[in-house]
Amino acid sequence: MTASQTLPPEGDWADRMEQAVLDSAVALAPKQGWNSAMVRAACAAEGLSRGDEELLLPNGARDLAVLLSRRHDARALAELATVEAQSLKMRERIARAVSARMEAGAADLEATRRCAAFLALPTNADLGLKLAWESADHLWHWAGDTATDWNHYSKRTILSGILIPALTLRWFDGREAAEAFVAARIENVMAFEKWKAGKDFDAPMKRVTEMLSRMRYGAKVET
């Protein structure tokens, strides 16, 4: 994906410059890593002073990691837009969605590896989890999920738990290993869902997540 494809055509200066700096970061990261020095170099490549850099990316490499993840989400969703989700079984939709997200990141493989190593640091684990949840949310929406009750949260938690190791496998061990992992995990989830059907051991958590859903969406919760 080129800079002309990623810059918002009518965005404001900050939107456009974020994407331009991200393009530079993707080019620089394979040699420099994902760190503050790379951020400075990427900003300098776009003619930004340190003051401009602090305004645009107050959290430095963390902000660029967010931009990269969201670019990959957008790239995956653009690919998935060519697929008729309703023509697939649910397990096929999820497998297709995860595959698209993995390949979206693989297009910037060396930079993505550096960013993944950065997010794996203990100080950045919170951000990594947040971004995985965001990606899972986008993929579930594409798959047709409209739940606003406790299932909204449980589905995204489960998919996040698949995405994080799947993406790591894709970046460092290749597509075949990652696809095999995803297929196995989806089978495990489907077997678990079938087993727990009709059981109510989730009741306490269900009440908590229903309350969260009501707070977030204003939806009426049946009692």
mmCIF file of C-alpha atoms in Angstrom, residues 136-223:
data_model
loop_
_atom_site.group_PDB
_atom_site.id
_atom_site.type_symbol
_atom_site.label_atom_id
_atom_site.label_comp_id
_atom_site.label_asym_id
_atom_site.label_seq_id
_atom_site.Cartn_x
_atom_site.Cartn_y
_atom_site.Cartn_z
ATOM 1 C CA ALA A 136 -11.736 -8.715 17.085
ATOM 2 C CA ASP A 137 -14.588 -6.221 17.257
ATOM 3 C CA HIS A 138 -14.150 -5.241 13.596
ATOM 4 C CA LEU A 139 -13.981 -8.864 12.489
ATOM 5 C CA TRP A 140 -17.097 -9.856 14.436
ATOM 6 C CA HIS A 141 -19.026 -6.965 12.919
ATOM 7 C CA TRP A 142 -18.024 -8.136 9.457
ATOM 8 C CA ALA A 143 -19.092 -11.673 10.366
ATOM 9 C CA GLY A 144 -22.571 -10.355 11.135
ATOM 10 C CA ASP A 145 -22.533 -10.238 14.929
ATOM 11 C CA THR A 146 -24.976 -7.676 16.338
ATOM 12 C CA ALA A 147 -25.085 -8.840 19.961
ATOM 13 C CA THR A 148 -25.199 -6.141 22.619
ATOM 14 C CA ASP A 149 -25.611 -8.427 25.618
ATOM 15 C CA TRP A 150 -22.931 -10.464 27.393
ATOM 16 C CA ASN A 151 -22.223 -12.371 24.172
ATOM 17 C CA HIS A 152 -20.785 -9.172 22.681
ATOM 18 C CA TYR A 153 -17.988 -9.286 25.252
ATOM 19 C CA SER A 154 -17.460 -13.035 25.401
ATOM 20 C CA LYS A 155 -17.150 -13.333 21.614
ATOM 21 C CA ARG A 156 -14.547 -10.598 21.434
ATOM 22 C CA THR A 157 -12.642 -12.009 24.377
ATOM 23 C CA ILE A 158 -12.501 -15.434 22.736
ATOM 24 C CA LEU A 159 -11.488 -14.047 19.341
ATOM 25 C CA SER A 160 -8.831 -11.823 20.923
ATOM 26 C CA GLY A 161 -7.439 -14.963 22.526
ATOM 27 C CA ILE A 162 -7.158 -16.524 19.083
ATOM 28 C CA LEU A 163 -5.858 -13.417 17.308
ATOM 29 C CA ILE A 164 -2.901 -12.644 19.559
ATOM 30 C CA PRO A 165 -1.090 -15.991 19.169
ATOM 31 C CA ALA A 166 -2.259 -16.361 15.546
ATOM 32 C CA LEU A 167 -0.747 -13.036 14.542
ATOM 33 C CA THR A 168 2.448 -13.845 16.415
ATOM 34 C CA LEU A 169 2.703 -17.179 14.597
ATOM 35 C CA ARG A 170 2.064 -15.488 11.249
ATOM 36 C CA TRP A 171 4.769 -12.878 11.779
ATOM 37 C CA PHE A 172 7.450 -15.234 13.035
ATOM 38 C CA ASP A 173 6.610 -18.802 11.893
ATOM 39 C CA GLY A 174 4.756 -18.223 8.645
ATOM 40 C CA ARG A 175 1.285 -18.553 7.202
ATOM 41 C CA GLU A 176 0.982 -22.345 7.280
ATOM 42 C CA ALA A 177 1.633 -22.592 11.019
ATOM 43 C CA ALA A 178 -0.723 -19.714 11.741
ATOM 44 C CA GLU A 179 -3.566 -21.076 9.621
ATOM 45 C CA ALA A 180 -3.255 -24.501 11.270
ATOM 46 C CA PHE A 181 -3.386 -22.907 14.716
ATOM 47 C CA VAL A 182 -6.483 -20.878 13.832
ATOM 48 C CA ALA A 183 -8.295 -23.925 12.432
ATOM 49 C CA ALA A 184 -7.579 -25.922 15.582
ATOM 50 C CA ARG A 185 -8.650 -23.133 17.919
ATOM 51 C CA ILE A 186 -11.905 -22.559 16.037
ATOM 52 C CA GLU A 187 -12.693 -26.266 16.327
ATOM 53 C CA ASN A 188 -12.022 -26.073 20.067
ATOM 54 C CA VAL A 189 -14.319 -23.078 20.467
ATOM 55 C CA MET A 190 -17.120 -24.668 18.462
ATOM 56 C CA ALA A 191 -16.858 -27.867 20.513
ATOM 57 C CA PHE A 192 -16.987 -25.865 23.735
ATOM 58 C CA GLU A 193 -20.009 -23.864 22.574
ATOM 59 C CA LYS A 194 -21.817 -27.099 21.697
ATOM 60 C CA TRP A 195 -20.945 -28.629 25.081
ATOM 61 C CA LYS A 196 -22.093 -25.658 27.144
ATOM 62 C CA ALA A 197 -25.402 -25.230 25.278
ATOM 63 C CA GLY A 198 -28.238 -25.321 27.768
ATOM 64 C CA LYS A 199 -25.969 -24.962 30.800
ATOM 65 C CA ASP A 200 -26.189 -21.915 32.995
ATOM 66 C CA PHE A 201 -22.803 -21.868 34.707
ATOM 67 C CA ASP A 202 -22.144 -18.512 33.038
ATOM 68 C CA ALA A 203 -25.031 -16.859 34.888
ATOM 69 C CA PRO A 204 -22.956 -14.696 37.300
ATOM 70 C CA MET A 205 -20.715 -13.385 34.519
ATOM 71 C CA LYS A 206 -23.722 -12.963 32.271
ATOM 72 C CA ARG A 207 -25.330 -10.563 34.710
ATOM 73 C CA VAL A 208 -22.164 -8.484 34.925
ATOM 74 C CA THR A 209 -21.719 -8.285 31.166
ATOM 75 C CA GLU A 210 -25.405 -7.519 30.647
ATOM 76 C CA MET A 211 -24.978 -4.542 32.959
ATOM 77 C CA LEU A 212 -21.909 -3.419 30.996
ATOM 78 C CA SER A 213 -23.905 -3.765 27.789
ATOM 79 C CA ARG A 214 -26.745 -1.640 29.168
ATOM 80 C CA MET A 215 -24.292 1.042 30.273
ATOM 81 C CA ARG A 216 -22.572 1.055 26.890
ATOM 82 C CA TYR A 217 -25.536 0.790 24.536
ATOM 83 C CA GLY A 218 -28.507 1.834 26.616
ATOM 84 C CA ALA A 219 -30.130 -1.460 25.690
ATOM 85 C CA LYS A 220 -32.952 -2.915 27.751
ATOM 86 C CA VAL A 221 -31.875 -6.048 29.583
ATOM 87 C CA GLU A 222 -34.485 -8.694 30.192
ATOM 88 C CA THR A 223 -34.601 -10.052 33.748
#
